Amino acid sequence: MEYAGRGDPAKTMALLWEGLPAPRRGPRQRLELTAVVDAAVAAADRAGPAALSMRALAQELGIGTASLYTYVPGKAELLELMVDRVVAGQPLPDATSGWRAGLRGAAEADLAAYRAHPWLLQVSTSRTVFGPHVLARYEATLALLHGHGLAATDVVGCVAAVDAYTRGAAAAVVEAEQAPAQTGSSDDEWWERRAPFLEERMNGRFPLLAALEEAGAFGVSDTALPYTLQRALDRFSLGLGLVLDAVAGRIAASAGRAS
């Protein structure tokens, strides 16, 4: 697990909010900070954040390692810039269709980000990245629930619950998406090798499981995608609906107490 906040806070915050300072003397740096961060994001997309090194990134950018340190003090600061850069590419939550649609849209956008950048799941959320884009998106998400009668702690708590659910369910989606490449076998191949042995051993011992399967409990909404991936996506949508139902119940309870 990678943790944000390990770097120099003064330098990190300055880079996040103001970018590179103008050099006091000498030639202007030939790369923009965004190009450095984009290259780091691409490298993490390929191999994960643990494999990202300042030396390898410098080589990819065609500059010396010492030159790279003139852009960012180290990997710890770079990681926070990477997270904020990814969030900068996400849409802000839209409140025009109501809080529920807004929270669902935000969660679906987060799922898309996790699928595009699986390394985000390896960055701990216990230490917040205080970047301008991270905070702007958080502010817009909180605004979806503000004004619905919820206590301040409930506004923050409901958003945190949706975020926590999304991250956990997104991990299942990403794992399913990566499984064929990581294991060297498709879902069908995996199942065909195991099904005969499983059926022989189950042999009527689990009647409820068999009944639910017969009733279609393990079906998927679309067979165009690999089964395990589509199942994870279906469960993401169902579970998100349950979380949003809980938020709706909290709002209703607040309204009842106020009346």
Coordinates of C-alpha atoms in Angstrom, one line a residue:
M1 CA 0.0 0.0 0.0
E2 CA 1.3 3.5 -0.9
Y3 CA 0.6 6.3 1.5
A4 CA 0.2 9.9 0.6
G5 CA 1.6 12.6 2.9
R6 CA 5.1 11.1 3.3
G7 CA 6.7 14.0 1.5
D8 CA 7.6 17.5 2.5
P9 CA 4.2 19.2 3.1
A10 CA 5.3 22.7 2.1
K11 CA 6.8 21.5 -1.2
T12 CA 3.9 19.2 -1.9
M13 CA 1.3 21.8 -1.3
A14 CA 3.1 24.4 -3.4
L15 CA 3.4 22.0 -6.3
L16 CA -0.2 20.9 -6.0
W17 CA -1.6 24.5 -5.9
E18 CA 0.9 26.7 -7.6
G19 CA 2.9 24.4 -9.8
L20 CA 6.6 24.9 -10.5
P21 CA 8.1 28.2 -9.4
A22 CA 9.8 30.3 -12.0
P23 CA 13.6 29.7 -11.9
R24 CA 15.6 32.5 -10.4
R25 CA 18.4 32.1 -12.8
G26 CA 19.4 29.9 -15.7
P27 CA 17.4 28.4 -18.6
R28 CA 13.7 27.7 -18.2
Q29 CA 12.9 24.0 -17.6
R30 CA 12.0 22.3 -20.9
L31 CA 9.2 20.2 -19.5
E32 CA 5.9 21.2 -18.0
L33 CA 5.1 19.7 -14.6
T34 CA 1.9 18.2 -16.0
A35 CA 4.0 16.3 -18.6
V36 CA 6.1 14.8 -15.7
V37 CA 3.0 13.8 -13.8
D38 CA 1.2 12.4 -16.9
A39 CA 4.3 10.2 -17.6
A40 CA 4.2 9.0 -14.0
V41 CA 0.5 8.2 -14.2
A42 CA 1.1 6.2 -17.4
A43 CA 4.0 4.3 -15.8
A44 CA 1.9 3.5 -12.8
D45 CA -0.9 2.4 -15.1
R46 CA 1.4 -0.1 -16.7
A47 CA 3.2 -1.5 -13.6
G48 CA 1.6 -0.1 -10.4
P49 CA 3.0 2.6 -8.1
A50 CA 5.4 0.3 -6.3
A51 CA 7.4 -0.2 -9.6
L52 CA 7.5 3.6 -10.2
S53 CA 11.0 5.0 -9.6
M54 CA 12.5 8.4 -10.1
R55 CA 15.3 7.0 -12.2
A56 CA 13.0 5.0 -14.5
L57 CA 10.7 8.0 -14.9
A58 CA 13.6 10.3 -15.8
Q59 CA 14.8 7.8 -18.4
E60 CA 11.3 7.7 -19.9
L61 CA 11.2 11.5 -20.0
G62 CA 14.6 11.7 -21.6
I63 CA 16.2 13.7 -18.8
G64 CA 18.7 13.0 -16.0
T65 CA 17.5 11.8 -12.7
A66 CA 19.0 14.9 -11.1
S67 CA 17.0 17.0 -13.5
L68 CA 13.8 15.2 -12.5
Y69 CA 14.4 16.2 -8.9
T70 CA 14.2 19.8 -9.9
Y71 CA 10.6 19.2 -10.9
V72 CA 9.5 17.1 -7.8
P73 CA 11.5 16.5 -4.6
G74 CA 10.7 12.8 -4.7
K75 CA 8.3 9.9 -5.2
A76 CA 6.2 10.8 -2.2
E77 CA 5.4 14.2 -3.5
L78 CA 4.9 12.8 -7.0
L79 CA 2.3 10.3 -5.8
E80 CA 0.1 13.1 -4.5
L81 CA 0.4 15.0 -7.8
M82 CA -0.6 11.9 -9.6
V83 CA -3.7 11.4 -7.6
D84 CA -4.8 15.0 -8.0
R85 CA -4.0 14.8 -11.8
V86 CA -6.3 11.8 -12.2
V87 CA -9.1 13.5 -10.2
A88 CA -8.7 16.6 -12.5
G89 CA -9.9 14.4 -15.4
Q90 CA -13.1 13.3 -13.7
P91 CA -16.3 15.2 -14.1
L92 CA -17.7 17.1 -11.1
P93 CA -20.8 15.6 -9.6
D94 CA -24.0 17.0 -11.3
A95 CA -26.7 18.2 -8.9
T96 CA -29.3 19.0 -11.7
S97 CA -31.0 15.7 -11.4
G98 CA -31.0 15.5 -7.7
W99 CA -28.8 14.1 -5.0
R100 CA -29.3 10.5 -5.8
A101 CA -28.4 10.7 -9.4
G102 CA -25.5 13.0 -8.5
L103 CA -24.1 10.5 -6.0
R104 CA -24.6 7.6 -8.5
G105 CA -22.8 9.6 -11.2
A106 CA -19.9 10.4 -8.9
A107 CA -19.6 6.7 -7.9
E108 CA -19.7 5.6 -11.5
A109 CA -17.1 8.2 -12.4
D110 CA -14.9 6.9 -9.6
L111 CA -15.3 3.3 -10.8
A112 CA -14.2 4.4 -14.3
A113 CA -11.1 6.0 -12.7
Y114 CA -10.3 2.9 -10.8
R115 CA -10.6 0.8 -13.9
A116 CA -8.5 3.2 -16.0
H117 CA -5.9 3.5 -13.2
P118 CA -6.0 0.4 -11.0
W119 CA -3.0 1.6 -9.0
L120 CA -5.4 4.1 -7.3
L121 CA -6.6 1.1 -5.3
Q122 CA -3.1 0.7 -3.9
V123 CA -3.0 4.3 -2.6
S124 CA -4.3 4.5 1.0
T125 CA -7.2 6.8 1.5
S126 CA -6.4 7.2 5.2
R127 CA -4.3 10.3 4.4
T128 CA -6.1 12.7 2.1
V129 CA -4.4 14.3 -0.8
F130 CA -5.2 18.0 -0.4
G131 CA -4.9 18.9 -4.0
P132 CA -7.2 21.5 -5.6
H133 CA -9.0 19.0 -7.8
V134 CA -9.5 16.5 -5.0
L135 CA -11.0 19.2 -2.8
A136 CA -13.1 20.7 -5.6
R137 CA -14.6 17.3 -6.3
Y138 CA -15.2 16.6 -2.6
E139 CA -16.9 20.0 -2.2
A140 CA -19.2 19.3 -5.1
T141 CA -20.1 15.9 -3.8
L142 CA -20.9 17.2 -0.3
A143 CA -23.1 19.9 -2.0
L144 CA -25.3 17.1 -3.3
L145 CA -26.5 16.4 0.2
H146 CA -26.3 19.8 1.7
G147 CA -29.7 21.4 2.3
H148 CA -31.6 18.1 2.7
G149 CA -31.9 18.4 6.4
L150 CA -29.0 16.2 7.3
A151 CA -26.8 16.9 10.2
A152 CA -23.3 18.1 9.2
T153 CA -21.8 14.8 10.4
D154 CA -24.4 12.9 8.3
V155 CA -23.5 14.8 5.2
V156 CA -19.9 13.9 5.5
G157 CA -20.6 10.4 6.7
C158 CA -23.0 9.6 3.8
V159 CA -20.5 10.7 1.3
A160 CA -17.8 8.7 3.0
A161 CA -20.1 5.6 3.0
V162 CA -20.6 5.9 -0.8
D163 CA -16.9 6.4 -1.3
A164 CA -16.0 3.4 0.8
Y165 CA -18.5 1.2 -1.0
T166 CA -17.3 2.4 -4.4
R167 CA -13.7 1.6 -3.6
G168 CA -14.4 -1.8 -2.3
A169 CA -16.7 -2.8 -5.1
A170 CA -14.4 -1.3 -7.7
A171 CA -11.6 -3.6 -6.4
A172 CA -13.8 -6.6 -7.3
V173 CA -14.4 -5.1 -10.8
V174 CA -10.7 -4.5 -11.4
E175 CA -9.7 -7.9 -10.2
A176 CA -12.3 -9.5 -12.5
E177 CA -11.0 -7.4 -15.4
Q178 CA -7.4 -8.3 -14.8
A179 CA -8.0 -12.0 -14.1
P180 CA -7.6 -13.3 -17.7
A181 CA -4.3 -11.6 -18.2
Q182 CA -3.0 -12.4 -14.7
T183 CA -4.0 -16.1 -14.8
G184 CA -3.6 -16.9 -18.5
S185 CA -7.1 -18.3 -18.8
S186 CA -10.5 -17.0 -19.6
D187 CA -13.5 -17.3 -17.4
D188 CA -14.9 -20.1 -19.6
E189 CA -11.6 -22.0 -19.4
W190 CA -11.4 -21.6 -15.7
W191 CA -14.9 -22.8 -15.2
E192 CA -14.7 -25.8 -17.6
R193 CA -11.7 -27.1 -15.7
R194 CA -13.4 -26.9 -12.3
A195 CA -17.1 -27.6 -13.0
P196 CA -16.9 -31.4 -13.1
F197 CA -15.0 -31.6 -9.8
L198 CA -17.3 -29.1 -8.1
E199 CA -20.5 -30.8 -9.3
E200 CA -19.2 -34.2 -8.1
R201 CA -18.5 -32.9 -4.6
M202 CA -21.6 -30.7 -4.1
N203 CA -23.9 -33.6 -5.0
G204 CA -27.0 -32.1 -3.4
R205 CA -25.3 -31.0 -0.2
F206 CA -26.2 -27.3 -0.6
P207 CA -29.9 -27.2 -1.6
L208 CA -30.3 -23.5 -1.1
L209 CA -27.4 -22.7 -3.3
A210 CA -28.7 -25.0 -6.0
A211 CA -32.2 -23.5 -5.7
L212 CA -30.9 -19.9 -6.0
E213 CA -28.8 -20.9 -9.1
E214 CA -31.9 -22.5 -10.6
A215 CA -33.8 -19.3 -10.0
G216 CA -31.2 -17.3 -11.9
A217 CA -29.4 -15.7 -8.9
F218 CA -26.1 -16.0 -10.6
G219 CA -27.1 -14.7 -14.0
V220 CA -25.7 -11.5 -15.5
S221 CA -27.4 -8.6 -17.2
D222 CA -25.3 -8.8 -20.4
T223 CA -23.2 -11.6 -21.8
A224 CA -21.1 -9.4 -24.1
L225 CA -18.5 -9.1 -21.4
P226 CA -16.7 -11.9 -19.6
Y227 CA -19.0 -13.4 -17.0
T228 CA -17.0 -12.5 -13.9
L229 CA -16.5 -8.9 -15.0
Q230 CA -20.2 -8.5 -15.9
R231 CA -21.2 -10.1 -12.6
A232 CA -18.9 -7.6 -10.7
L233 CA -20.4 -4.7 -12.6
D234 CA -24.0 -5.9 -11.9
R235 CA -23.2 -6.3 -8.2
F236 CA -21.6 -2.8 -8.1
S237 CA -24.8 -1.3 -9.5
L238 CA -27.0 -3.2 -7.1
G239 CA -24.9 -2.5 -4.0
L240 CA -24.7 1.1 -4.9
G241 CA -28.5 1.3 -5.0
L242 CA -28.7 -0.3 -1.6
V243 CA -26.2 2.3 -0.2
L244 CA -28.2 5.2 -1.8
D245 CA -31.4 3.7 -0.3
A246 CA -29.8 4.0 3.1
V247 CA -28.9 7.6 2.4
A248 CA -32.5 8.2 1.4
G249 CA -33.7 6.7 4.6
R250 CA -31.3 9.0 6.5
I251 CA -32.7 12.0 4.7
A252 CA -36.3 10.9 5.4
A253 CA -35.6 10.3 9.1
S254 CA -34.1 13.8 9.3
A255 CA -37.1 15.3 7.7
G256 CA -39.4 13.4 10.1
R257 CA -37.5 14.7 13.1
A258 CA -37.7 18.3 11.8
S259 CA -41.5 18.1 11.2

